[in-house]
């Protein structure tokens, strides 16, 4: 039902960003057939794996000649292939680009790795934290004189990895419809997270970025762009970067307008930040929401992800859905005409299947 209706995808199930990219395509209406090893889910640590929603699962032993031929048969009738193995693994299985292009010349062969398909680190193990470390994304997070904090694995795995893989796949599909020729999409989490840092490369090139972390206006150094604790031990966010938005915050909180004169004076930021810290501790999170939420002060409460679906903005937009009793993020973005609908719930533990998804016993 979504904008990718009619697109056929074969996903060789792996961990993390590959299945997430497959889910993104499935959410948008693509038919995603996910191939996994017999007997167990690739992500068996999860009791409920949201990234499996909307897919059709088959079990194939890719070391078996018959099952490998079955996989190639699926590939021959598909537009896209997704795999997230270490470079060379698919080739050794006889399912690399050469073999797949031989049965489907217009195939888009999507490859998801941390380091990329080539280079001195391409055969090394790694995880999100390593990838964002050498991309430059990790360096500037946190405060001065301490180790960088460990962020959730959103930047490398999902932002720099899965989303760039999905973007690359759609780009290559559009090109293949003109050229009738397939190609490999080599998505590297290092390169994706590096590209996400484009704004900060621009700031530094223009002399607008201080190399000391925690001292800039987007890294928590500024009083007007930070998170503050409230009197009930909860937190709120303030992001009044522009003068007119800080003016609104000052008006609503009855602060002295002299604050505006020191808006971009970095020398005063620590002092002003300490003052705001004291101010925010005078009220509860709910009380601050009553005063500031819905205004141009650039304010929002900091919510646990398991409570985000209850926020009025998210309720209004239908930003979350419930499948099999599990509340989860809805497909995004939204479309005015080709609205995505999820066909089938996520499988639980990789062992049971939605009643619209037929498990196989190693054969198609």
mmCIF file with all atom_site columns, N, CA and C in Angstrom, residues 234-299:
data_model
loop_
_atom_site.group_PDB
_atom_site.id
_atom_site.type_symbol
_atom_site.label_atom_id
_atom_site.label_alt_id
_atom_site.label_comp_id
_atom_site.label_asym_id
_atom_site.label_entity_id
_atom_site.label_seq_id
_atom_site.pdbx_PDB_ins_code
_atom_site.Cartn_x
_atom_site.Cartn_y
_atom_site.Cartn_z
_atom_site.occupancy
_atom_site.B_iso_or_equiv
_atom_site.pdbx_formal_charge
_atom_site.auth_seq_id
_atom_site.auth_comp_id
_atom_site.auth_asym_id
_atom_site.auth_atom_id
_atom_site.pdbx_PDB_model_num
ATOM 1   N N  . UNK A 1 234 ? 12.951 15.019 37.090 1.00 0.00 ? 234 UNK A N  1
ATOM 2   C CA . UNK A 1 234 ? 12.819 14.778 35.659 1.00 0.00 ? 234 UNK A CA 1
ATOM 3   C C  . UNK A 1 234 ? 13.638 15.823 34.903 1.00 0.00 ? 234 UNK A C  1
ATOM 4   N N  . UNK A 1 235 ? 13.520 15.824 33.577 1.00 0.00 ? 235 UNK A N  1
ATOM 5   C CA . UNK A 1 235 ? 14.358 16.717 32.779 1.00 0.00 ? 235 UNK A CA 1
ATOM 6   C C  . UNK A 1 235 ? 13.550 17.395 31.679 1.00 0.00 ? 235 UNK A C  1
ATOM 7   N N  . UNK A 1 236 ? 14.055 18.547 31.259 1.00 0.00 ? 236 UNK A N  1
ATOM 8   C CA . UNK A 1 236 ? 13.450 19.300 30.149 1.00 0.00 ? 236 UNK A CA 1
ATOM 9   C C  . UNK A 1 236 ? 14.558 19.759 29.219 1.00 0.00 ? 236 UNK A C  1
ATOM 10  N N  . UNK A 1 237 ? 14.188 20.033 27.971 1.00 0.00 ? 237 UNK A N  1
ATOM 11  C CA . UNK A 1 237 ? 15.158 20.516 26.990 1.00 0.00 ? 237 UNK A CA 1
ATOM 12  C C  . UNK A 1 237 ? 14.818 21.945 26.587 1.00 0.00 ? 237 UNK A C  1
ATOM 13  N N  . UNK A 1 238 ? 15.860 22.747 26.439 1.00 0.00 ? 238 UNK A N  1
ATOM 14  C CA . UNK A 1 238 ? 15.722 24.118 25.969 1.00 0.00 ? 238 UNK A CA 1
ATOM 15  C C  . UNK A 1 238 ? 16.649 24.282 24.773 1.00 0.00 ? 238 UNK A C  1
ATOM 16  N N  . UNK A 1 239 ? 16.114 24.801 23.648 1.00 0.00 ? 239 UNK A N  1
ATOM 17  C CA . UNK A 1 239 ? 16.914 24.965 22.433 1.00 0.00 ? 239 UNK A CA 1
ATOM 18  C C  . UNK A 1 239 ? 16.634 26.312 21.777 1.00 0.00 ? 239 UNK A C  1
ATOM 19  N N  . UNK A 1 240 ? 16.659 27.364 22.583 1.00 0.00 ? 240 UNK A N  1
ATOM 20  C CA . UNK A 1 240 ? 16.353 28.718 22.101 1.00 0.00 ? 240 UNK A CA 1
ATOM 21  C C  . UNK A 1 240 ? 17.603 29.357 21.499 1.00 0.00 ? 240 UNK A C  1
ATOM 22  N N  . UNK A 1 241 ? 18.023 28.839 20.345 1.00 0.00 ? 241 UNK A N  1
ATOM 23  C CA . UNK A 1 241 ? 19.252 29.316 19.717 1.00 0.00 ? 241 UNK A CA 1
ATOM 24  C C  . UNK A 1 241 ? 19.101 30.752 19.223 1.00 0.00 ? 241 UNK A C  1
ATOM 25  N N  . UNK A 1 242 ? 18.049 30.996 18.466 1.00 0.00 ? 242 UNK A N  1
ATOM 26  C CA . UNK A 1 242 ? 17.861 32.329 17.879 1.00 0.00 ? 242 UNK A CA 1
ATOM 27  C C  . UNK A 1 242 ? 17.379 33.321 18.932 1.00 0.00 ? 242 UNK A C  1
ATOM 28  N N  . UNK A 1 243 ? 17.762 34.569 18.730 1.00 0.00 ? 243 UNK A N  1
ATOM 29  C CA . UNK A 1 243 ? 17.437 35.610 19.695 1.00 0.00 ? 243 UNK A CA 1
ATOM 30  C C  . UNK A 1 243 ? 15.957 35.768 19.970 1.00 0.00 ? 243 UNK A C  1
ATOM 31  N N  . UNK A 1 244 ? 15.121 35.671 18.920 1.00 0.00 ? 244 UNK A N  1
ATOM 32  C CA . UNK A 1 244 ? 13.687 35.864 19.133 1.00 0.00 ? 244 UNK A CA 1
ATOM 33  C C  . UNK A 1 244 ? 13.076 34.759 19.977 1.00 0.00 ? 244 UNK A C  1
ATOM 34  N N  . UNK A 1 245 ? 13.659 33.558 19.896 1.00 0.00 ? 245 UNK A N  1
ATOM 35  C CA . UNK A 1 245 ? 13.134 32.466 20.702 1.00 0.00 ? 245 UNK A CA 1
ATOM 36  C C  . UNK A 1 245 ? 13.604 32.575 22.150 1.00 0.00 ? 245 UNK A C  1
ATOM 37  N N  . UNK A 1 246 ? 14.848 33.012 22.344 1.00 0.00 ? 246 UNK A N  1
ATOM 38  C CA . UNK A 1 246 ? 15.318 33.242 23.705 1.00 0.00 ? 246 UNK A CA 1
ATOM 39  C C  . UNK A 1 246 ? 14.543 34.386 24.346 1.00 0.00 ? 246 UNK A C  1
ATOM 40  N N  . UNK A 1 247 ? 14.194 35.393 23.545 1.00 0.00 ? 247 UNK A N  1
ATOM 41  C CA . UNK A 1 247 ? 13.402 36.515 24.069 1.00 0.00 ? 247 UNK A CA 1
ATOM 42  C C  . UNK A 1 247 ? 12.061 36.021 24.591 1.00 0.00 ? 247 UNK A C  1
ATOM 43  N N  . UNK A 1 248 ? 11.439 35.075 23.869 1.00 0.00 ? 248 UNK A N  1
ATOM 44  C CA . UNK A 1 248 ? 10.162 34.525 24.315 1.00 0.00 ? 248 UNK A CA 1
ATOM 45  C C  . UNK A 1 248 ? 10.336 33.741 25.617 1.00 0.00 ? 248 UNK A C  1
ATOM 46  N N  . UNK A 1 249 ? 11.429 32.976 25.713 1.00 0.00 ? 249 UNK A N  1
ATOM 47  C CA . UNK A 1 249 ? 11.706 32.241 26.944 1.00 0.00 ? 249 UNK A CA 1
ATOM 48  C C  . UNK A 1 249 ? 11.900 33.216 28.111 1.00 0.00 ? 249 UNK A C  1
ATOM 49  N N  . UNK A 1 250 ? 12.638 34.273 27.880 1.00 0.00 ? 250 UNK A N  1
ATOM 50  C CA . UNK A 1 250 ? 12.890 35.270 28.926 1.00 0.00 ? 250 UNK A CA 1
ATOM 51  C C  . UNK A 1 250 ? 11.585 35.939 29.357 1.00 0.00 ? 250 UNK A C  1
ATOM 52  N N  . UNK A 1 251 ? 10.724 36.246 28.394 1.00 0.00 ? 251 UNK A N  1
ATOM 53  C CA . UNK A 1 251 ? 9.438  36.881 28.720 1.00 0.00 ? 251 UNK A CA 1
ATOM 54  C C  . UNK A 1 251 ? 8.579  35.964 29.584 1.00 0.00 ? 251 UNK A C  1
ATOM 55  N N  . UNK A 1 252 ? 8.493  34.703 29.203 1.00 0.00 ? 252 UNK A N  1
ATOM 56  C CA . UNK A 1 252 ? 7.621  33.773 29.924 1.00 0.00 ? 252 UNK A CA 1
ATOM 57  C C  . UNK A 1 252 ? 8.146  33.430 31.313 1.00 0.00 ? 252 UNK A C  1
ATOM 58  N N  . UNK A 1 253 ? 9.459  33.421 31.475 1.00 0.00 ? 253 UNK A N  1
ATOM 59  C CA . UNK A 1 253 ? 10.051 33.081 32.772 1.00 0.00 ? 253 UNK A CA 1
ATOM 60  C C  . UNK A 1 253 ? 10.374 34.310 33.611 1.00 0.00 ? 253 UNK A C  1
ATOM 61  N N  . UNK A 1 254 ? 10.110 35.485 33.047 1.00 0.00 ? 254 UNK A N  1
ATOM 62  C CA . UNK A 1 254 ? 10.319 36.767 33.731 1.00 0.00 ? 254 UNK A CA 1
ATOM 63  C C  . UNK A 1 254 ? 11.780 36.981 34.113 1.00 0.00 ? 254 UNK A C  1
ATOM 64  N N  . UNK A 1 255 ? 12.689 36.517 33.263 1.00 0.00 ? 255 UNK A N  1
ATOM 65  C CA . UNK A 1 255 ? 14.107 36.810 33.445 1.00 0.00 ? 255 UNK A CA 1
ATOM 66  C C  . UNK A 1 255 ? 14.416 38.223 32.976 1.00 0.00 ? 255 UNK A C  1
ATOM 67  N N  . UNK A 1 256 ? 15.553 38.724 33.393 1.00 0.00 ? 256 UNK A N  1
ATOM 68  C CA . UNK A 1 256 ? 15.992 40.055 32.979 1.00 0.00 ? 256 UNK A CA 1
ATOM 69  C C  . UNK A 1 256 ? 16.339 40.040 31.478 1.00 0.00 ? 256 UNK A C  1
ATOM 70  N N  . UNK A 1 257 ? 15.867 41.022 30.728 1.00 0.00 ? 257 UNK A N  1
ATOM 71  C CA . UNK A 1 257 ? 16.149 41.080 29.290 1.00 0.00 ? 257 UNK A CA 1
ATOM 72  C C  . UNK A 1 257 ? 17.628 41.305 28.998 1.00 0.00 ? 257 UNK A C  1
ATOM 73  N N  . UNK A 1 258 ? 18.412 41.636 30.023 1.00 0.00 ? 258 UNK A N  1
ATOM 74  C CA . UNK A 1 258 ? 19.853 41.782 29.824 1.00 0.00 ? 258 UNK A CA 1
ATOM 75  C C  . UNK A 1 258 ? 20.486 40.461 29.388 1.00 0.00 ? 258 UNK A C  1
ATOM 76  N N  . UNK A 1 259 ? 19.763 39.355 29.609 1.00 0.00 ? 259 UNK A N  1
ATOM 77  C CA . UNK A 1 259 ? 20.260 38.052 29.157 1.00 0.00 ? 259 UNK A CA 1
ATOM 78  C C  . UNK A 1 259 ? 20.492 38.051 27.648 1.00 0.00 ? 259 UNK A C  1
ATOM 79  N N  . UNK A 1 260 ? 19.671 38.781 26.912 1.00 0.00 ? 260 UNK A N  1
ATOM 80  C CA . UNK A 1 260 ? 19.804 38.807 25.455 1.00 0.00 ? 260 UNK A CA 1
ATOM 81  C C  . UNK A 1 260 ? 21.134 39.395 25.017 1.00 0.00 ? 260 UNK A C  1
ATOM 82  N N  . UNK A 1 261 ? 21.654 40.342 25.797 1.00 0.00 ? 261 UNK A N  1
ATOM 83  C CA . UNK A 1 261 ? 22.922 40.977 25.442 1.00 0.00 ? 261 UNK A CA 1
ATOM 84  C C  . UNK A 1 261 ? 24.076 39.982 25.544 1.00 0.00 ? 261 UNK A C  1
ATOM 85  N N  . UNK A 1 262 ? 23.908 38.960 26.353 1.00 0.00 ? 262 UNK A N  1
ATOM 86  C CA . UNK A 1 262 ? 24.978 37.974 26.545 1.00 0.00 ? 262 UNK A CA 1
ATOM 87  C C  . UNK A 1 262 ? 24.692 36.668 25.806 1.00 0.00 ? 262 UNK A C  1
ATOM 88  N N  . UNK A 1 263 ? 23.741 36.710 24.895 1.00 0.00 ? 263 UNK A N  1
ATOM 89  C CA . UNK A 1 263 ? 23.275 35.516 24.212 1.00 0.00 ? 263 UNK A CA 1
ATOM 90  C C  . UNK A 1 263 ? 24.415 34.718 23.580 1.00 0.00 ? 263 UNK A C  1
ATOM 91  N N  . UNK A 1 264 ? 25.261 35.368 22.789 1.00 0.00 ? 264 UNK A N  1
ATOM 92  C CA . UNK A 1 264 ? 26.351 34.693 22.096 1.00 0.00 ? 264 UNK A CA 1
ATOM 93  C C  . UNK A 1 264 ? 27.723 35.003 22.686 1.00 0.00 ? 264 UNK A C  1
ATOM 94  N N  . UNK A 1 265 ? 27.740 35.463 23.919 1.00 0.00 ? 265 UNK A N  1
ATOM 95  C CA . UNK A 1 265 ? 29.007 35.725 24.617 1.00 0.00 ? 265 UNK A CA 1
ATOM 96  C C  . UNK A 1 265 ? 29.439 34.438 25.333 1.00 0.00 ? 265 UNK A C  1
ATOM 97  N N  . UNK A 1 266 ? 30.336 33.672 24.687 1.00 0.00 ? 266 UNK A N  1
ATOM 98  C CA . UNK A 1 266 ? 30.711 32.364 25.219 1.00 0.00 ? 266 UNK A CA 1
ATOM 99  C C  . UNK A 1 266 ? 31.267 32.438 26.638 1.00 0.00 ? 266 UNK A C  1
ATOM 100 N N  . UNK A 1 267 ? 31.923 33.542 26.969 1.00 0.00 ? 267 UNK A N  1
ATOM 101 C CA . UNK A 1 267 ? 32.541 33.672 28.293 1.00 0.00 ? 267 UNK A CA 1
ATOM 102 C C  . UNK A 1 267 ? 31.500 33.633 29.410 1.00 0.00 ? 267 UNK A C  1
ATOM 103 N N  . UNK A 1 268 ? 30.265 34.029 29.085 1.00 0.00 ? 268 UNK A N  1
ATOM 104 C CA . UNK A 1 268 ? 29.221 34.076 30.113 1.00 0.00 ? 268 UNK A CA 1
ATOM 105 C C  . UNK A 1 268 ? 28.375 32.806 30.168 1.00 0.00 ? 268 UNK A C  1
ATOM 106 N N  . UNK A 1 269 ? 28.550 31.903 29.212 1.00 0.00 ? 269 UNK A N  1
ATOM 107 C CA . UNK A 1 269 ? 27.687 30.735 29.135 1.00 0.00 ? 269 UNK A CA 1
ATOM 108 C C  . UNK A 1 269 ? 27.716 29.864 30.395 1.00 0.00 ? 269 UNK A C  1
ATOM 109 N N  . UNK A 1 270 ? 28.870 29.553 30.971 1.00 0.00 ? 270 UNK A N  1
ATOM 110 C CA . UNK A 1 270 ? 28.860 28.720 32.190 1.00 0.00 ? 270 UNK A CA 1
ATOM 111 C C  . UNK A 1 270 ? 28.057 29.346 33.330 1.00 0.00 ? 270 UNK A C  1
ATOM 112 N N  . UNK A 1 271 ? 28.203 30.645 33.497 1.00 0.00 ? 271 UNK A N  1
ATOM 113 C CA . UNK A 1 271 ? 27.471 31.337 34.567 1.00 0.00 ? 271 UNK A CA 1
ATOM 114 C C  . UNK A 1 271 ? 25.967 31.300 34.303 1.00 0.00 ? 271 UNK A C  1
ATOM 115 N N  . UNK A 1 272 ? 25.561 31.602 33.073 1.00 0.00 ? 272 UNK A N  1
ATOM 116 C CA . UNK A 1 272 ? 24.148 31.615 32.738 1.00 0.00 ? 272 UNK A CA 1
ATOM 117 C C  . UNK A 1 272 ? 23.542 30.214 32.807 1.00 0.00 ? 272 UNK A C  1
ATOM 118 N N  . UNK A 1 273 ? 24.339 29.226 32.424 1.00 0.00 ? 273 UNK A N  1
ATOM 119 C CA . UNK A 1 273 ? 23.860 27.850 32.494 1.00 0.00 ? 273 UNK A CA 1
ATOM 120 C C  . UNK A 1 273 ? 23.603 27.440 33.942 1.00 0.00 ? 273 UNK A C  1
ATOM 121 N N  . UNK A 1 274 ? 24.478 27.846 34.841 1.00 0.00 ? 274 UNK A N  1
ATOM 122 C CA . UNK A 1 274 ? 24.289 27.536 36.262 1.00 0.00 ? 274 UNK A CA 1
ATOM 123 C C  . UNK A 1 274 ? 23.030 28.212 36.794 1.00 0.00 ? 274 UNK A C  1
ATOM 124 N N  . UNK A 1 275 ? 22.784 29.443 36.354 1.00 0.00 ? 275 UNK A N  1
ATOM 125 C CA . UNK A 1 275 ? 21.590 30.164 36.799 1.00 0.00 ? 275 UNK A CA 1
ATOM 126 C C  . UNK A 1 275 ? 20.320 29.473 36.304 1.00 0.00 ? 275 UNK A C  1
ATOM 127 N N  . UNK A 1 276 ? 20.338 29.021 35.038 1.00 0.00 ? 276 UNK A N  1
ATOM 128 C CA . UNK A 1 276 ? 19.171 28.319 34.517 1.00 0.00 ? 276 UNK A CA 1
ATOM 129 C C  . UNK A 1 276 ? 18.980 26.984 35.231 1.00 0.00 ? 276 UNK A C  1
ATOM 130 N N  . UNK A 1 277 ? 20.072 26.330 35.593 1.00 0.00 ? 277 UNK A N  1
ATOM 131 C CA . UNK A 1 277 ? 19.965 25.093 36.346 1.00 0.00 ? 277 UNK A CA 1
ATOM 132 C C  . UNK A 1 277 ? 19.188 25.293 37.641 1.00 0.00 ? 277 UNK A C  1
ATOM 133 N N  . UNK A 1 278 ? 19.473 26.394 38.331 1.00 0.00 ? 278 UNK A N  1
ATOM 134 C CA . UNK A 1 278 ? 18.745 26.708 39.559 1.00 0.00 ? 278 UNK A CA 1
ATOM 135 C C  . UNK A 1 278 ? 17.287 27.045 39.269 1.00 0.00 ? 278 UNK A C  1
ATOM 136 N N  . UNK A 1 279 ? 17.057 27.798 38.183 1.00 0.00 ? 279 UNK A N  1
ATOM 137 C CA . UNK A 1 279 ? 15.698 28.191 37.835 1.00 0.00 ? 279 UNK A CA 1
ATOM 138 C C  . UNK A 1 279 ? 14.826 26.973 37.548 1.00 0.00 ? 279 UNK A C  1
ATOM 139 N N  . UNK A 1 280 ? 15.324 26.048 36.733 1.00 0.00 ? 280 UNK A N  1
ATOM 140 C CA . UNK A 1 280 ? 14.507 24.901 36.354 1.00 0.00 ? 280 UNK A CA 1
ATOM 141 C C  . UNK A 1 280 ? 14.205 23.986 37.540 1.00 0.00 ? 280 UNK A C  1
ATOM 142 N N  . UNK A 1 281 ? 15.009 24.030 38.565 1.00 0.00 ? 281 UNK A N  1
ATOM 143 C CA . UNK A 1 281 ? 14.750 23.201 39.741 1.00 0.00 ? 281 UNK A CA 1
ATOM 144 C C  . UNK A 1 281 ? 13.692 23.799 40.670 1.00 0.00 ? 281 UNK A C  1
ATOM 145 N N  . UNK A 1 282 ? 13.124 24.938 40.275 1.00 0.00 ? 282 UNK A N  1
ATOM 146 C CA . UNK A 1 282 ? 12.079 25.546 41.102 1.00 0.00 ? 282 UNK A CA 1
ATOM 147 C C  . UNK A 1 282 ? 10.682 25.011 40.766 1.00 0.00 ? 282 UNK A C  1
ATOM 148 N N  . UNK A 1 283 ? 10.555 24.243 39.681 1.00 0.00 ? 283 UNK A N  1
ATOM 149 C CA . UNK A 1 283 ? 9.247  23.723 39.291 1.00 0.00 ? 283 UNK A CA 1
ATOM 150 C C  . UNK A 1 283 ? 9.394  22.279 38.808 1.00 0.00 ? 283 UNK A C  1
ATOM 151 N N  . UNK A 1 284 ? 8.263  21.596 38.776 1.00 0.00 ? 284 UNK A N  1
ATOM 152 C CA . UNK A 1 284 ? 8.246  20.232 38.254 1.00 0.00 ? 284 UNK A CA 1
ATOM 153 C C  . UNK A 1 284 ? 8.267  20.271 36.725 1.00 0.00 ? 284 UNK A C  1
ATOM 154 N N  . UNK A 1 285 ? 8.535  19.108 36.129 1.00 0.00 ? 285 UNK A N  1
ATOM 155 C CA . UNK A 1 285 ? 8.503  19.028 34.666 1.00 0.00 ? 285 UNK A CA 1
ATOM 156 C C  . UNK A 1 285 ? 7.127  19.419 34.146 1.00 0.00 ? 285 UNK A C  1
ATOM 157 N N  . UNK A 1 286 ? 6.081  18.913 34.792 1.00 0.00 ? 286 UNK A N  1
ATOM 158 C CA . UNK A 1 286 ? 4.716  19.219 34.366 1.00 0.00 ? 286 UNK A CA 1
ATOM 159 C C  . UNK A 1 286 ? 4.422  20.709 34.452 1.00 0.00 ? 286 UNK A C  1
ATOM 160 N N  . UNK A 1 287 ? 4.908  21.348 35.509 1.00 0.00 ? 287 UNK A N  1
ATOM 161 C CA . UNK A 1 287 ? 4.680  22.791 35.656 1.00 0.00 ? 287 UNK A CA 1
ATOM 162 C C  . UNK A 1 287 ? 5.404  23.575 34.568 1.00 0.00 ? 287 UNK A C  1
ATOM 163 N N  . UNK A 1 288 ? 6.629  23.157 34.221 1.00 0.00 ? 288 UNK A N  1
ATOM 164 C CA . UNK A 1 288 ? 7.347  23.834 33.135 1.00 0.00 ? 288 UNK A CA 1
ATOM 165 C C  . UNK A 1 288 ? 6.642  23.619 31.803 1.00 0.00 ? 288 UNK A C  1
ATOM 166 N N  . UNK A 1 289 ? 6.082  22.429 31.599 1.00 0.00 ? 289 UNK A N  1
ATOM 167 C CA . UNK A 1 289 ? 5.333  22.176 30.368 1.00 0.00 ? 289 UNK A CA 1
ATOM 168 C C  . UNK A 1 289 ? 4.124  23.103 30.280 1.00 0.00 ? 289 UNK A C  1
ATOM 169 N N  . UNK A 1 290 ? 3.459  23.275 31.403 1.00 0.00 ? 290 UNK A N  1
ATOM 170 C CA . UNK A 1 290 ? 2.301  24.169 31.418 1.00 0.00 ? 290 UNK A CA 1
ATOM 171 C C  . UNK A 1 290 ? 2.664  25.595 31.053 1.00 0.00 ? 290 UNK A C  1
ATOM 172 N N  . UNK A 1 291 ? 3.860  26.018 31.405 1.00 0.00 ? 291 UNK A N  1
ATOM 173 C CA . UNK A 1 291 ? 4.290  27.385 31.125 1.00 0.00 ? 291 UNK A CA 1
ATOM 174 C C  . UNK A 1 291 ? 4.875  27.552 29.726 1.00 0.00 ? 291 UNK A C  1
ATOM 175 N N  . UNK A 1 292 ? 5.663  26.582 29.280 1.00 0.00 ? 292 UNK A N  1
ATOM 176 C CA . UNK A 1 292 ? 6.487  26.789 28.085 1.00 0.00 ? 292 UNK A CA 1
ATOM 177 C C  . UNK A 1 292 ? 6.098  25.951 26.868 1.00 0.00 ? 292 UNK A C  1
ATOM 178 N N  . UNK A 1 293 ? 5.513  24.781 27.081 1.00 0.00 ? 293 UNK A N  1
ATOM 179 C CA . UNK A 1 293 ? 5.235  23.922 25.927 1.00 0.00 ? 293 UNK A CA 1
ATOM 180 C C  . UNK A 1 293 ? 4.158  24.554 25.054 1.00 0.00 ? 293 UNK A C  1
ATOM 181 N N  . UNK A 1 294 ? 4.359  24.489 23.753 1.00 0.00 ? 294 UNK A N  1
ATOM 182 C CA . UNK A 1 294 ? 3.425  25.098 22.821 1.00 0.00 ? 294 UNK A CA 1
ATOM 183 C C  . UNK A 1 294 ? 3.705  26.554 22.535 1.00 0.00 ? 294 UNK A C  1
ATOM 184 N N  . UNK A 1 295 ? 4.837  27.072 23.028 1.00 0.00 ? 295 UNK A N  1
ATOM 185 C CA . UNK A 1 295 ? 5.251  28.442 22.746 1.00 0.00 ? 295 UNK A CA 1
ATOM 186 C C  . UNK A 1 295 ? 6.480  28.421 21.834 1.00 0.00 ? 295 UNK A C  1
ATOM 187 N N  . UNK A 1 296 ? 6.928  29.607 21.449 1.00 0.00 ? 296 UNK A N  1
ATOM 188 C CA . UNK A 1 296 ? 8.127  29.717 20.613 1.00 0.00 ? 296 UNK A CA 1
ATOM 189 C C  . UNK A 1 296 ? 9.420  29.771 21.429 1.00 0.00 ? 296 UNK A C  1
ATOM 190 N N  . UNK A 1 297 ? 9.388  29.229 22.637 1.00 0.00 ? 297 UNK A N  1
ATOM 191 C CA . UNK A 1 297 ? 10.598 29.220 23.467 1.00 0.00 ? 297 UNK A CA 1
ATOM 192 C C  . UNK A 1 297 ? 11.505 28.039 23.152 1.00 0.00 ? 297 UNK A C  1
ATOM 193 N N  . UNK A 1 298 ? 11.097 27.193 22.227 1.00 0.00 ? 298 UNK A N  1
ATOM 194 C CA . UNK A 1 298 ? 11.875 26.003 21.840 1.00 0.00 ? 298 UNK A CA 1
ATOM 195 C C  . UNK A 1 298 ? 12.127 25.109 23.056 1.00 0.00 ? 298 UNK A C  1
ATOM 196 N N  . UNK A 1 299 ? 11.046 24.648 23.616 1.00 0.00 ? 299 UNK A N  1
ATOM 197 C CA . UNK A 1 299 ? 11.065 23.848 24.849 1.00 0.00 ? 299 UNK A CA 1
ATOM 198 C C  . UNK A 1 299 ? 10.345 22.526 24.603 1.00 0.00 ? 299 UNK A C  1
#
